[in-house]
Every structure is written in structure tokens, then in C-alpha cells.
Short mmCIF file of C-alpha atoms and ligand atoms in Angstrom, two decimals:
data_model
loop_
_atom_site.label_atom_id
_atom_site.label_comp_id
_atom_site.label_asym_id
_atom_site.label_seq_id
_atom_site.Cartn_x
_atom_site.Cartn_y
_atom_site.Cartn_z
CA MET J 657 12.33 -28.96 54.92
CA LEU J 658 9.54 -31.18 56.08
CA LEU J 659 7.35 -28.17 56.71
CA GLU J 660 8.08 -26.94 53.24
CA TYR J 661 6.94 -30.23 51.71
CA PHE J 662 3.92 -30.22 53.94
CA LEU J 663 2.95 -26.72 52.81
CA PHE J 664 3.58 -27.70 49.19
CA GLY J 665 1.43 -30.76 49.67
CA MET J 666 -1.36 -28.63 51.11
CA MET J 667 -1.10 -26.32 48.18
CA THR J 668 -1.25 -29.07 45.56
CA PHE J 669 -4.14 -30.60 47.41
CA HIS J 670 -5.92 -27.29 47.39
CA LEU J 671 -5.16 -26.75 43.71
CA SER J 672 -6.07 -30.25 42.70
CA GLY J 673 -9.27 -29.84 44.66
CA ALA J 674 -10.08 -26.84 42.50
CA GLN J 675 -9.16 -28.55 39.25
CA ASN J 676 -12.25 -30.73 39.24
CA GLU J 677 -14.65 -27.93 38.80
CA VAL J 678 -15.52 -27.06 35.24
CA THR J 679 -15.63 -23.40 34.33
CA GLU J 680 -18.44 -22.33 32.03
CA VAL J 681 -17.62 -19.77 29.37
CA PHE J 682 -20.14 -18.28 26.95
CA ALA J 683 -19.07 -16.46 23.81
CA GLU J 684 -21.16 -15.14 20.97
CA ALA J 685 -20.22 -16.46 17.57
CA GLY J 686 -17.77 -14.07 15.93
CA SER J 687 -16.50 -12.62 19.18
CA GLN J 688 -13.38 -13.40 21.21
CA ALA J 689 -13.51 -16.08 23.88
CA VAL J 690 -11.15 -16.20 26.85
CA LEU J 691 -10.74 -19.62 28.46
CA PRO J 692 -9.34 -19.05 31.95
CA CYS J 693 -6.49 -21.08 33.38
CA LYS J 694 -5.16 -19.35 36.44
CA CYS J 695 -2.55 -21.25 38.38
CA GLY J 696 -1.64 -19.04 41.28
CA PRO J 697 0.53 -18.29 43.13
CA PRO J 698 3.01 -16.59 40.77
CA SER J 699 6.16 -18.57 40.11
CA ALA J 700 9.48 -17.84 38.43
CA ARG J 701 9.73 -21.40 37.08
CA ILE J 702 9.37 -21.78 33.31
CA PRO J 703 6.13 -23.62 32.63
CA ALA J 704 5.19 -26.15 29.99
CA ILE J 705 1.61 -25.58 28.87
CA ILE J 706 -0.77 -27.62 26.76
CA TRP J 707 -4.34 -26.77 25.80
CA ARG J 708 -6.47 -29.60 24.47
CA LYS J 709 -9.99 -29.79 23.15
CA ASP J 710 -12.42 -32.59 23.99
CA GLY J 711 -9.71 -34.53 25.76
CA LYS J 712 -7.73 -35.36 22.62
CA SER J 713 -6.68 -32.87 19.94
CA THR J 714 -4.08 -30.29 20.87
CA VAL J 715 -5.05 -26.71 20.39
CA TRP J 716 -1.81 -25.09 21.43
CA ARG J 717 1.20 -26.04 23.47
CA LYS J 718 4.46 -24.57 24.64
CA GLN J 719 7.49 -26.51 25.76
CA LYS J 720 9.82 -25.47 28.55
CA SER J 721 12.30 -24.57 25.79
CA GLY J 722 9.88 -21.90 24.65
CA LEU J 723 8.84 -23.64 21.39
CA GLU J 724 5.15 -23.25 20.54
CA TYR J 725 2.97 -25.62 18.53
CA TRP J 726 -0.53 -25.20 17.17
CA GLY J 727 -2.86 -28.08 16.58
CA TYR J 728 -3.67 -28.95 12.97
CA ALA J 729 -7.15 -27.44 13.07
CA TRP J 730 -5.80 -24.24 14.61
CA SER J 731 -2.73 -23.54 12.53
CA SER J 732 -4.30 -21.53 9.75
CA LYS J 733 -2.70 -18.39 8.33
CA THR J 734 -4.65 -16.13 10.64
CA GLN J 735 -3.85 -17.45 14.08
CA ARG J 736 -7.06 -17.41 16.09
CA VAL J 737 -5.51 -18.90 19.21
CA ARG J 738 -3.16 -17.12 21.56
CA CYS J 739 -1.79 -17.52 25.04
CA PRO J 740 -0.19 -14.21 26.05
CA HIS J 741 3.26 -14.76 27.57
CA THR J 742 3.08 -11.52 29.50
CA MET J 743 0.56 -13.11 31.82
CA PHE J 744 2.64 -16.22 32.61
CA GLU J 745 4.55 -14.69 35.49
CA SER J 746 1.36 -13.94 37.35
CA GLY J 747 0.32 -17.57 36.84
CA ASP J 748 -2.31 -16.84 34.19
CA PHE J 749 -2.29 -19.24 31.20
CA SER J 750 -5.67 -18.28 29.77
CA LEU J 751 -6.30 -19.07 26.14
CA GLN J 752 -7.76 -16.48 23.77
CA ILE J 753 -9.72 -17.59 20.74
CA ASP J 754 -10.67 -14.93 18.22
CA ASN J 755 -13.72 -14.96 15.99
CA VAL J 756 -15.23 -18.05 17.58
CA LYS J 757 -17.32 -20.42 15.49
CA GLU J 758 -20.04 -22.77 16.59
CA GLU J 759 -17.72 -25.75 16.08
CA ASP J 760 -15.31 -24.23 18.63
CA GLY J 761 -17.82 -25.07 21.34
CA GLY J 762 -16.76 -27.93 23.57
CA VAL J 763 -14.71 -28.96 26.58
CA TYR J 764 -11.18 -27.59 26.81
CA SER J 765 -8.48 -28.54 29.24
CA CYS J 766 -5.34 -26.73 30.21
CA ARG J 767 -2.37 -28.56 31.73
CA VAL J 768 0.48 -26.58 33.25
CA GLU J 769 3.74 -28.13 34.45
CA ARG J 770 5.85 -25.95 36.67
CA GLY J 771 8.72 -27.99 38.09
CA VAL J 772 7.08 -30.80 40.05
CA GLN J 773 3.74 -28.98 40.08
CA VAL J 774 1.11 -30.14 37.56
CA ILE J 775 -2.11 -28.22 37.30
CA GLU J 776 -5.10 -29.13 35.16
CA LYS J 777 -8.19 -27.06 34.49
CA THR J 778 -11.32 -27.75 32.48
CA VAL J 779 -13.37 -25.15 30.69
CA THR J 780 -16.57 -25.62 28.74
CA LEU J 781 -16.88 -23.14 25.94
CA ARG J 782 -20.43 -22.56 24.74
CA ILE J 783 -20.98 -20.58 21.57
CA THR J 784 -24.17 -18.56 21.43
CA ARG J 785 -25.87 -17.46 18.26
CA VAL J 786 -29.32 -16.17 17.33
CA SER J 787 -30.57 -17.50 14.05
CA VAL J 788 -33.53 -16.14 12.13
CA SER J 789 -35.32 -17.90 9.32
CA SER J 790 -34.85 -14.73 7.29
CA SER J 791 -33.32 -11.46 8.38
CA ALA J 792 -35.67 -9.49 6.15
CA PRO J 793 -38.95 -11.43 6.03
CA ILE J 794 -41.92 -10.04 4.13
CA TRP J 795 -44.79 -8.86 6.30
CA GLY J 796 -47.16 -11.76 6.92
CA SER J 797 -44.68 -14.52 6.08
CA ASP J 798 -43.70 -17.14 8.65
CA VAL J 799 -40.68 -16.22 10.71
CA SER J 800 -38.81 -17.99 13.47
CA ILE J 801 -36.05 -16.74 15.74
CA THR J 802 -33.96 -19.31 17.57
CA CYS J 803 -31.33 -19.15 20.26
CA ASN J 804 -28.50 -21.59 19.58
CA VAL J 805 -25.94 -22.60 22.18
CA THR J 806 -23.26 -25.11 21.20
CA PRO J 807 -23.10 -27.33 23.19
CA TRP J 808 -26.58 -26.78 24.57
CA PRO J 809 -26.69 -26.72 28.40
CA LEU J 810 -29.63 -28.87 29.36
CA GLU J 811 -30.95 -26.96 32.36
CA ALA J 812 -30.34 -23.54 30.90
CA LEU J 813 -32.85 -20.72 31.23
CA VAL J 814 -33.46 -18.62 28.17
CA ARG J 815 -34.85 -15.10 28.16
CA TRP J 816 -35.52 -12.93 25.14
CA THR J 817 -35.36 -9.19 24.76
CA LEU J 818 -36.41 -7.19 21.75
CA ASN J 819 -34.87 -3.73 21.57
CA ASP J 820 -33.79 -4.09 25.19
CA SER J 821 -37.26 -4.77 26.58
CA PRO J 822 -38.47 -8.23 27.57
CA PHE J 823 -40.29 -9.91 24.72
CA GLU J 824 -43.70 -11.37 25.40
CA PRO J 825 -44.47 -14.05 22.86
CA GLN J 826 -47.92 -14.19 21.35
CA ASN J 827 -50.16 -17.23 21.25
CA GLY J 828 -49.34 -17.94 24.89
CA ALA J 829 -46.01 -19.55 24.01
CA ALA J 830 -43.61 -19.90 26.90
CA SER J 831 -41.01 -17.16 26.88
CA ASN J 832 -38.12 -19.34 28.09
CA THR J 833 -37.89 -21.41 24.94
CA ARG J 834 -35.07 -21.56 22.47
CA THR J 835 -37.39 -20.32 19.78
CA ALA J 836 -38.67 -16.84 20.56
CA ALA J 837 -41.15 -16.35 17.81
CA MET J 838 -42.73 -18.64 15.32
CA GLU J 839 -45.42 -16.48 13.90
CA LYS J 840 -46.47 -14.32 11.01
CA ALA J 841 -44.01 -11.49 10.57
CA THR J 842 -45.36 -8.12 11.62
CA GLY J 843 -43.77 -4.79 12.42
CA ARG J 844 -43.60 -5.68 16.09
CA LEU J 845 -40.90 -8.25 15.33
CA THR J 846 -38.59 -5.65 13.78
CA GLY J 847 -35.55 -4.77 15.85
CA ASN J 848 -32.60 -6.08 17.82
CA TRP J 849 -33.23 -9.52 19.28
CA THR J 850 -31.12 -10.74 22.17
CA CYS J 851 -31.32 -14.13 23.83
CA VAL J 852 -29.94 -14.33 27.33
CA VAL J 853 -28.92 -17.78 28.57
CA ASN J 854 -28.37 -18.44 32.26
CA TYR J 855 -26.54 -21.56 33.32
CA LYS J 856 -24.66 -22.30 36.52
CA GLY J 857 -24.39 -18.66 37.43
CA GLN J 858 -22.98 -17.72 34.04
CA GLU J 859 -24.79 -15.62 31.49
CA GLY J 860 -24.48 -15.93 27.73
CA ARG J 861 -25.90 -13.56 25.16
CA ALA J 862 -26.35 -13.36 21.44
CA SER J 863 -28.11 -10.84 19.24
CA ALA J 864 -29.51 -10.58 15.76
CA THR J 865 -31.45 -7.91 13.98
CA LEU J 866 -34.65 -8.54 12.11
CA SER J 867 -36.25 -6.11 9.72
CA VAL J 868 -39.74 -7.03 8.60
CA GLN J 869 -40.36 -5.76 5.08
CA GLY J 870 -43.63 -4.13 4.22
CA VAL J 871 -45.41 -0.86 4.88
CA ILE J 872 -43.23 0.86 7.45
CA HIS J 873 -45.21 4.10 7.61
CA PRO J 874 -47.75 4.04 9.14
CA PRO J 875 -46.13 1.28 11.21
CA ARG J 876 -49.40 -0.36 12.22
CA ASP J 877 -52.97 -0.73 11.07
CA ASP J 878 -55.64 1.78 12.10
CA ALA J 879 -53.15 4.56 12.76
CA LYS J 880 -54.93 7.91 12.88
CA VAL J 881 -54.12 10.81 10.58
CA TYR J 882 -55.40 14.22 11.71
CA ALA J 883 -56.39 17.09 9.43
CA ALA J 884 -58.26 20.35 9.85
CA VAL J 885 -61.28 20.78 7.63
CA GLY J 886 -60.26 22.68 4.50
CA SER J 887 -56.57 21.89 4.88
CA ALA J 888 -54.44 19.57 2.77
CA VAL J 889 -53.32 16.25 4.19
CA THR J 890 -50.98 13.42 3.24
CA LEU J 891 -52.13 9.87 3.80
CA PRO J 892 -48.84 8.03 4.37
CA CYS J 893 -48.08 4.68 2.80
CA VAL J 894 -44.34 4.07 2.71
CA PHE J 895 -42.90 0.64 1.99
CA SER J 896 -39.50 -0.53 3.28
CA PRO J 897 -36.58 1.04 1.42
CA GLY J 898 -35.93 -0.80 -1.80
CA LEU J 899 -39.34 -2.43 -2.02
CA ILE J 900 -41.18 -1.55 -5.19
CA PRO J 901 -44.83 -2.49 -4.85
CA SER J 902 -46.63 -3.32 -8.04
CA ASP J 903 -50.29 -2.51 -8.67
CA PRO J 904 -50.65 -0.02 -5.79
CA VAL J 905 -54.28 0.64 -4.83
CA TRP J 906 -55.95 3.20 -2.56
CA GLU J 907 -59.44 2.65 -1.22
CA LYS J 908 -61.78 4.37 1.19
CA LEU J 909 -63.47 1.81 3.39
CA LYS J 910 -67.08 1.92 4.49
CA PRO J 911 -67.59 2.30 8.25
CA VAL J 912 -66.57 -0.65 10.40
CA PHE J 913 -69.88 -1.13 12.13
CA LEU J 914 -71.03 -2.86 8.98
CA THR J 915 -69.70 -6.37 9.43
CA LYS J 916 -67.13 -6.29 6.66
CA PRO J 917 -65.34 -3.17 5.45
CA ALA J 918 -66.30 -2.57 1.85
CA PRO J 919 -64.74 -0.07 -0.54
CA GLY J 920 -66.37 3.35 -0.61
CA ARG J 921 -65.80 6.37 -2.81
CA LEU J 922 -62.55 8.28 -2.64
CA PRO J 923 -62.95 12.02 -1.96
CA ALA J 924 -62.99 14.48 -4.85
CA SER J 925 -59.73 16.16 -3.82
CA PHE J 926 -57.96 12.80 -3.44
CA SER J 927 -54.76 12.34 -5.39
CA ALA J 928 -53.05 8.96 -5.33
CA SER J 929 -49.52 10.24 -5.81
CA GLY J 930 -48.51 12.18 -2.76
CA PRO J 931 -46.57 15.41 -2.86
CA LEU J 932 -43.37 13.77 -1.67
CA SER J 933 -43.09 10.53 -3.58
CA PRO J 934 -40.08 10.53 -5.83
CA LEU J 935 -39.33 7.02 -4.54
CA PRO J 936 -41.31 4.02 -5.80
CA SER J 937 -41.44 2.70 -2.24
CA ASP J 938 -43.46 5.77 -1.23
CA GLN J 939 -47.09 5.31 -2.24
CA SER J 940 -48.49 8.08 -0.05
CA ALA J 941 -51.62 9.86 -1.25
CA SER J 942 -52.95 13.32 -0.56
CA LEU J 943 -56.17 15.24 -0.16
CA LYS J 944 -55.96 18.83 -1.35
CA GLU J 945 -58.83 20.06 0.73
CA VAL J 946 -60.24 17.92 3.48
CA GLY J 947 -64.01 17.99 3.90
CA LEU J 948 -65.95 16.79 6.94
CA GLY J 949 -67.28 13.87 4.91
CA ASP J 950 -63.77 12.68 4.08
CA GLU J 951 -63.24 11.30 7.55
CA GLY J 952 -63.09 7.54 7.84
CA ARG J 953 -60.92 4.60 7.01
CA TYR J 954 -58.57 4.37 4.07
CA ARG J 955 -56.51 1.49 2.81
CA CYS J 956 -53.40 1.41 0.70
CA SER J 957 -51.95 -1.76 -0.70
CA GLY J 958 -49.34 -3.02 -3.11
CA VAL J 959 -48.09 -6.36 -4.34
CA ILE J 960 -44.68 -7.51 -3.11
CA LYS J 961 -43.34 -10.85 -4.32
CA GLY J 962 -46.80 -11.96 -5.37
CA GLN J 963 -48.38 -11.06 -2.08
CA ARG J 964 -50.68 -8.06 -1.52
CA LEU J 965 -49.63 -6.09 1.54
CA THR J 966 -52.20 -3.68 2.94
CA ARG J 967 -52.27 -0.94 5.51
CA ASN J 968 -55.41 0.61 6.96
CA MET J 969 -55.52 4.07 8.46
CA GLN J 970 -58.12 6.45 9.74
CA LEU J 971 -58.51 10.05 8.71
CA VAL J 972 -59.77 12.19 11.60
CA VAL J 973 -61.14 15.60 10.61
CA ALA J 974 -61.01 18.53 13.03
CA LYS J 975 -63.18 21.63 12.86
CA VAL J 976 -64.15 24.53 15.08
CA HIS J 977 -67.79 24.91 15.99
CA SER J 978 -68.84 28.40 17.01
CA SER J 979 -72.01 29.44 18.76
CA VAL J 980 -72.95 32.97 19.63
CA GLN J 981 -73.68 33.34 23.34
CA SER J 982 -74.76 36.94 23.39
CA GLN J 983 -75.46 39.28 20.51
CA ASN J 984 -74.95 42.29 22.75
CA THR J 985 -71.55 41.49 24.15
CA GLY J 986 -70.43 39.62 21.03
CA SER J 987 -69.33 36.63 23.08
CA VAL J 988 -68.95 33.33 21.28
CA THR J 989 -68.12 29.83 22.38
CA LEU J 990 -65.59 28.06 20.16
CA THR J 991 -65.51 24.28 20.42
CA CYS J 992 -62.81 22.06 19.01
CA GLN J 993 -64.54 19.13 17.30
CA LEU J 994 -62.93 15.96 15.98
CA THR J 995 -64.64 13.13 14.15
CA ASP J 996 -62.81 10.70 16.45
CA THR J 997 -61.54 11.65 19.87
CA GLY J 998 -60.35 8.19 20.95
CA GLU J 999 -56.68 9.21 21.09
CA VAL J 1000 -57.12 12.78 22.30
CA THR J 1001 -56.09 13.44 25.87
CA ASN J 1002 -56.28 17.23 26.04
CA TYR J 1003 -56.97 20.39 24.09
CA GLU J 1004 -55.62 23.90 24.30
CA TRP J 1005 -56.39 27.19 22.60
CA VAL J 1006 -53.82 29.78 21.58
CA HIS J 1007 -54.19 33.18 19.98
CA VAL J 1008 -51.87 33.52 16.98
CA ILE J 1009 -50.48 37.03 16.70
CA TYR J 1010 -48.63 38.51 13.75
CA ASP J 1011 -46.51 41.59 14.33
CA LEU J 1012 -45.98 44.30 11.74
CA LYS J 1013 -43.05 42.44 10.19
CA GLY J 1014 -45.30 39.41 9.72
CA SER J 1015 -43.52 37.22 12.21
CA ARG J 1016 -45.79 34.97 14.18
CA SER J 1017 -46.13 34.41 17.89
CA VAL J 1018 -48.72 32.80 20.09
CA GLY J 1019 -50.46 34.21 23.12
CA PRO J 1020 -50.93 32.44 26.44
CA ILE J 1021 -52.17 28.85 26.39
CA LEU J 1022 -55.78 28.37 27.44
CA GLU J 1023 -56.55 24.82 28.47
CA GLY J 1024 -59.76 23.10 27.44
CA LYS J 1025 -61.84 22.02 24.51
CA THR J 1026 -64.05 25.11 24.49
CA LEU J 1027 -63.19 28.77 24.55
CA ASN J 1028 -65.45 31.67 25.51
CA ILE J 1029 -64.31 34.94 23.99
CA SER J 1030 -65.70 38.28 23.00
CA THR J 1031 -65.50 39.15 19.34
CA MET J 1032 -65.96 42.81 20.25
CA SER J 1033 -62.58 43.06 21.85
CA GLU J 1034 -59.84 44.39 19.57
CA GLY J 1035 -57.31 42.10 21.20
CA ASN J 1036 -59.23 38.96 20.29
CA GLN J 1037 -59.15 39.54 16.56
CA GLY J 1038 -57.30 37.22 14.25
CA GLU J 1039 -56.48 33.53 14.40
CA TRP J 1040 -57.39 31.22 17.24
CA SER J 1041 -55.84 27.78 17.09
CA CYS J 1042 -57.07 24.72 18.91
CA ARG J 1043 -54.25 22.25 19.46
CA PHE J 1044 -55.10 18.69 20.43
CA TYR J 1045 -52.74 16.26 22.09
CA GLY J 1046 -52.51 12.50 22.55
CA LYS J 1047 -50.42 10.63 25.07
CA ASP J 1048 -47.37 10.92 22.80
CA GLY J 1049 -47.73 14.64 22.15
CA LEU J 1050 -49.27 16.98 19.61
CA LEU J 1051 -51.70 15.39 17.16
CA GLY J 1052 -52.75 18.47 15.22
CA ASN J 1053 -54.46 21.82 15.26
CA VAL J 1054 -57.38 23.65 13.70
CA THR J 1055 -57.63 27.42 13.29
CA TYR J 1056 -60.54 29.83 13.48
CA HIS J 1057 -60.60 33.45 12.32
CA ILE J 1058 -62.28 36.25 14.19
CA GLN J 1059 -62.85 39.48 12.35
CA GLN J 1060 -64.51 42.27 14.20
CA MET J 1061 -66.50 44.80 12.25
CA SER J 1062 -65.99 48.04 14.11
CA GLY J 1063 -69.02 49.18 16.05
CA VAL J 1064 -71.41 46.61 14.61
CA SER J 1065 -72.79 44.78 17.61
CA GLY J 1066 -73.26 41.04 17.46
CA GLU J 1067 -71.22 40.77 14.28
CA LYS J 1068 -70.74 37.14 13.50
CA PRO J 1069 -67.16 35.94 13.24
CA THR J 1070 -66.21 34.94 9.75
CA SER J 1071 -65.51 31.46 8.63
CA VAL J 1072 -62.63 29.10 9.25
CA SER J 1073 -59.14 30.08 8.20
CA HIS J 1074 -58.77 27.39 5.65
CA ASN J 1075 -61.42 29.02 3.55
CA THR J 1076 -59.31 32.15 3.20
CA ALA J 1077 -58.10 31.03 -0.20
CA ALA J 1078 -61.68 30.53 -1.31
CA THR J 1079 -62.70 33.87 0.19
CA VAL J 1080 -59.88 35.65 -1.57
CA GLY J 1081 -60.88 33.94 -4.82
CA LEU J 1082 -64.51 34.98 -4.41
CA SER J 1083 -63.59 38.57 -3.59
CA PHE J 1084 -61.43 38.70 -6.66
CA LEU J 1085 -64.26 37.34 -8.80
CA LEU J 1086 -66.61 39.90 -7.32
CA LEU J 1087 -64.15 42.69 -8.04
CA VAL J 1088 -63.73 41.54 -11.63
CA MET J 1089 -67.51 41.38 -12.04
CA LEU J 1090 -67.89 44.86 -10.60
CA LEU J 1091 -65.24 46.17 -12.97
CA ILE J 1092 -67.00 44.53 -15.91
CA LEU J 1093 -70.33 45.98 -14.81
CA ALA J 1094 -68.74 49.40 -14.44
CA GLN J 1095 -67.26 49.09 -17.91
CA ILE J 1096 -70.61 48.06 -19.39
CA TYR J 1097 -72.32 50.97 -17.68
CA LYS J 1098 -69.63 53.34 -18.90
CA ASN J 1099 -69.89 52.04 -22.45
CA HIS J 1100 -73.63 52.37 -22.26
CA GLN J 1101 -73.33 55.95 -21.03
CA ARG J 1102 -70.84 56.79 -23.71
CA ARG J 1103 -72.99 55.32 -26.45
CA LYS J 1104 -75.97 57.35 -25.19
CA GLY J 1105 -73.78 60.51 -25.23
CA ILE J 1106 -72.65 60.02 -28.82
CA PHE J 1107 -75.96 59.09 -30.36
CA ARG J 1108 -78.28 61.46 -28.53
CA TYR J 1109 -77.87 64.26 -31.09
CA PRO J 1110 -77.53 62.20 -34.24
CA ALA J 1111 -80.77 60.55 -33.24
CA LEU J 1112 -82.48 63.91 -32.90
CA GLU J 1113 -80.99 64.92 -36.24
CA THR J 1114 -82.48 61.85 -37.82
CA ILE J 1115 -85.84 62.68 -36.40
CA VAL J 1116 -85.52 66.31 -37.49
CA HIS J 1117 -84.26 65.18 -40.83
CA THR J 1118 -87.17 62.84 -41.31
CA VAL J 1119 -89.65 65.45 -40.19
CA SER J 1120 -88.18 68.05 -42.56
CA ASN J 1121 -88.13 65.57 -45.40
CA GLU J 1122 -91.74 64.79 -44.80
CA ARG J 1123 -92.61 68.45 -44.71
CA GLU J 1124 -90.66 69.07 -47.93
CA GLU J 1125 -92.47 66.23 -49.62
CA ARG J 1126 -95.81 67.50 -48.49
CA GLU J 1127 -94.92 71.01 -49.65
CA ARG J 1128 -93.73 69.66 -52.99
CA ASN J 1129 -96.94 67.73 -53.40
CA ALA J 1130 -98.90 70.81 -52.42
CA VAL J 1131 -97.13 72.77 -55.13
CA LYS J 1132 -97.52 69.96 -57.66
CA LYS J 1133 -101.25 69.49 -57.08
CA PRO J 1134 -102.27 72.98 -58.17
CA THR J 1135 -100.04 72.60 -61.17
CA ARG J 1136 -101.75 69.41 -62.14
CA LYS J 1137 -105.13 70.97 -61.45
CA THR J 1138 -104.19 73.89 -63.55
CA SER J 1139 -103.09 71.67 -66.33
CA VAL J 1140 -106.34 69.80 -66.14
CA VAL J 1141 -108.24 73.02 -66.01
CA GLY J 1142 -105.95 74.45 -68.58
C1 NAG R 84 -28.50 -5.38 20.19
O1 NAG R 84 -28.68 -5.39 21.60
C2 NAG R 84 -27.52 -5.89 22.31
C3 NAG R 84 -27.92 -5.98 23.76
O2 NAG R 84 -28.66 -4.88 24.19
C4 NAG R 84 -26.35 -4.97 22.06
O3 NAG R 84 -25.24 -5.44 22.72
C5 NAG R 84 -26.07 -4.92 20.56
O4 NAG R 84 -25.05 -4.00 20.29
C6 NAG R 84 -27.32 -4.50 19.81
N1 NAG R 84 -27.07 -4.61 18.38
C7 NAG R 84 -27.47 -3.69 17.50
C8 NAG R 84 -27.15 -3.97 16.07
O5 NAG R 84 -28.06 -2.67 17.83
C1 NAG R 85 -68.74 29.45 28.22
O1 NAG R 85 -70.01 30.07 28.34
C2 NAG R 85 -71.07 29.16 28.49
C3 NAG R 85 -72.38 29.96 28.48
O2 NAG R 85 -72.19 31.25 28.93
C4 NAG R 85 -70.89 28.39 29.80
O3 NAG R 85 -71.95 27.47 29.96
C5 NAG R 85 -69.59 27.65 29.74
O4 NAG R 85 -69.35 27.00 30.95
C6 NAG R 85 -68.43 28.60 29.44
N1 NAG R 85 -67.25 27.81 29.20
C7 NAG R 85 -66.06 28.15 29.66
C8 NAG R 85 -64.94 27.26 29.32
O5 NAG R 85 -65.88 29.17 30.34
C1 NAG R 86 -50.78 24.17 13.36
O1 NAG R 86 -50.20 23.14 12.58
C2 NAG R 86 -49.41 23.60 11.50
C3 NAG R 86 -49.02 22.41 10.67
O2 NAG R 86 -48.56 21.39 11.46
C4 NAG R 86 -48.22 24.36 12.02
O3 NAG R 86 -47.45 24.86 10.98
C5 NAG R 86 -48.72 25.51 12.87
O4 NAG R 86 -47.63 26.18 13.46
C6 NAG R 86 -49.67 25.03 13.95
N1 NAG R 86 -50.25 26.20 14.61
C7 NAG R 86 -50.24 26.36 15.91
C8 NAG R 86 -50.85 27.59 16.42
O5 NAG R 86 -49.76 25.52 16.65
#
């Protein structure tokens, strides 16, 4: 009996020793919080339980009789507070709070009476929430993202992640502050923001998404757009869904080495409404046929909520330069040339082969910017494509056509593929002109055929008429003479 009491005493001492420590619980606003109150070891005695907040108001309580009461602030229609009975036998009297609010943050205490045993626990519930000044700020407007913890733990460490990677604030701001970003909204702020709070070995988290409104494609200034000379290209300028820019403007900028970019002339084949712009948020433009001189910087802009948003981009033009190495062997060097190679990491050449059915395949890949091939070889005829890659993959390609004239040594390869349309057009024109010439010649011949004899007749006719006249006169004269004589 004495031993039993002694053991019991030890146990209560141990338990009461544990009751002083405050458990920290973090819960994100809107989620479920579980406030632990574990009073091991399991016991068959019926407990009386009371959960209080901030040392005074009752949250929930249960009498030994089994009657349950909810505190005034917690007895709404949708019960947010629960203490699952099924856990009681194992000595677990944890409190569940659904859909936590910032005002739920505070110090909670649980008091369990089991026979003579009284156990008290304290739990601090801290509600985390990320607040943004605006969840859809306009590009260039001020934006701030703040980590809120209620109540705020003074010595807490705060980290930020944006789309699961650590966020490095600009302007040298410390990264462990409650406010992650207080800067002008740009595309780099778009995404899923999470603040991670560390306090006394516990970790709290909260997330919020931010979507900066403006030109989303291209996502940043000075993005490069690649096009082969002679091809068509789309200059992208897509605003966030739902944004309708007013007064959209496209400009070509003069080169940057002049101190300030000034508007230049837009190319002749420029068309402000792109091929795929049924949406007013899509202000993409297009060039029907890119020329070498079209390379350079372009700017699109539009007014959103009284503010002009702009996006600069650079058009990079690719072409193939060919130089004949040897007239005798017909070998040429093809070089892939781009007006800006800053982003290009590697080049490769492929031979594009069409089979009889017209389906396309490519030959083996030849690495390098230049290609030495013989135009005399049958197998080298057709399209050669230079593909150029950046660190994120394929940037574009440019194609060159080799046509071998049988047996003619040193025949120059014909022009770039993209001129095929023009070549076809020219050939057609030539054919039409030839036909017209042929027709004219034929008509001419026919006319000659018809009128050759009539013309002779005329001459004959005239000659005979003349002779007749002369003869008549000759007859008349003697008559007259006679009459005179007579
Ligand atoms: C944001 O990131 C957090 C942490 O990585 C994740 O739990 C949450 O589901 C994400 N939210 C969205 C909307 O993607
Ligand atoms: C192509 O030929 C030229 C001249 O014959 C030579 O200088 C160059 O190295 C060759 N290039 C390749 C890639 O073989
Ligand atoms: C070149 O680019 C065009 C357009 O992107 C593509 O359709 C074509 O397959 C490419 N050609 C090669 C040989 O990669």
C-alpha cells in the first residue's frame, strides 16, 4: 500500500514536472489545429476535462457524467472544436480546432481530472498567415508580402521560399524579415510564396499565391526571338488573361549603344495584329518575311489602369553563309550566322530527306557551326538545316538548299530555302512571259501568212491599173491628135 502511494507520488511528480513546459503549435489560418494533451499512462477511470483559452474563457469541457459544454465563443452552429472520445482510453485529450482564425491564436490549457489525479497542460497556438498587399498587383506597382504569426514569437526565425526555392530579396534586404518583398511588382514575384517560421524547435508555415499582372509573354525584358531570314515570325506580346490593354503600340528601337533607345522604323512586312490574336489580351505582332535588316530591338506596350506597361524584345535573324572552297570538287563551306549569338551554346547541321511519299526525315547530326560538303555528290542534294541551341534547348533553325546541276562542275548551290516561294513566283512569271511572247510570235507569223498574197495582189493590181491607165491614155492621145488634125 505504501509502495503504491509512493509510486503514485513519483508519477504525479513526474507528470507535474512535465506540465510546466509549454507546447508550441503552429497552424496556418484556415487549416485544422491539434492542441496536444496527452496524459499517459492509459486509465479506465472516467475523466473530467476542461479546455480553457488565455487562462479564463472555457473552450470546451466534459463532466464525469459525460455532459459536454462549449464556451460561448465556440458554440456556433458549425462546431469547430472537438475532443475525440475514442482517444480518451489511451490518455489522449487533444483538442481539434477546425478552420482556425487569427483570433484563435493564444495560450490554451487543458485540465484533466482522473480520480485523484489532476493533470494540466499548456499549449500556445500560433496562427500563421501570409498577407499580400494585392494578390494580383499590376506590373510596376508597389507590392508587399508579409508573414503574420498570431501571437508573434519574438525570437522566431523567418525564411521565405518562392515556388519552393529560397527567395533572395532585392535591395540587400535581410531575408529573415516578416516582410519578404516591398518592391515594384515584376514577373519574378509571381508564384507560390511560403514563409517558414522556426521557433523553439517547431516549424510553422503559411503560403499565398501572387500573380503579377502585365505582359506575361515574353516573361521578361530583352527576351530573344529567333527567325531565319525570309521566314515569318511572331513577336509575342501577351498580357495576363483578362487584361485588355488600351492604345497598344509597337515600336522598333534604335540600337542600344546610342545612349537612349529611340524609336526606329518598323519593317515593311510588319503587321501589328499577330496571326493568333483573337483575344484582346494578345497583342502579338508578326513579320511576314524577315530580312537581315529587321534584326534588333522591338517594344510593345499598352495602357492598363492608366499606366503604360512595356515589354522589350530582341529579334535575332539567322542565315546561312556559303563560300565555295573548290570549283573542281564542288565543295562549299556553309556557316550558320546569327545577328546575336549571346545565348547560343552549340550548333548542329542535319540533312533533311524526303522520301517518295513526301514524309520527312533527317540524316545524322553533324556538330558545329560550319559544314564542309560537296555539292557534286548526289546524296548531298536538298535541304540542309542548321539548328542552334541555348542552355535551355533548341532556339531555332535555318535551312539551305543545295541543287546539283548534273555534270556541271563548280555549279553554285542555289539560294536559301525561304526564297523558294519567290523563286516559284518568278519562274511562273517567266513562263507566262514566254507564253505571251510565243503567242505574239505566232500571231505575227499568222498575220504574215494571211497578208502575203493579198499584198502581192495589191501591188499587181496597182501595177496593172497603172498600165491600163497608161494604155488608155496612149489610145486617147492619138484620138485627140487626130481630132486636132482632123
Ligand atoms: C505552395 O507551396 C506550399 C509549400 O511548398 C504548398 O504546400 C502549397 O500547396 C502550395 N500552394 C499552391 C497553391 O501551389
Ligand atoms: C572546311 O574547309 C576549310 C577549308 O578547306 C577548312 O579550313 C575548315 O577547317 C573545314 N571545316 C570543317 C568543319 O571541316
Ligand atoms: C526548323 O524549324 C521549324 C519551325 O520551328 C520546324 O518545323 C522544322 O522541323 C525545323 N527543321 C529542322 C530540320 O529541325
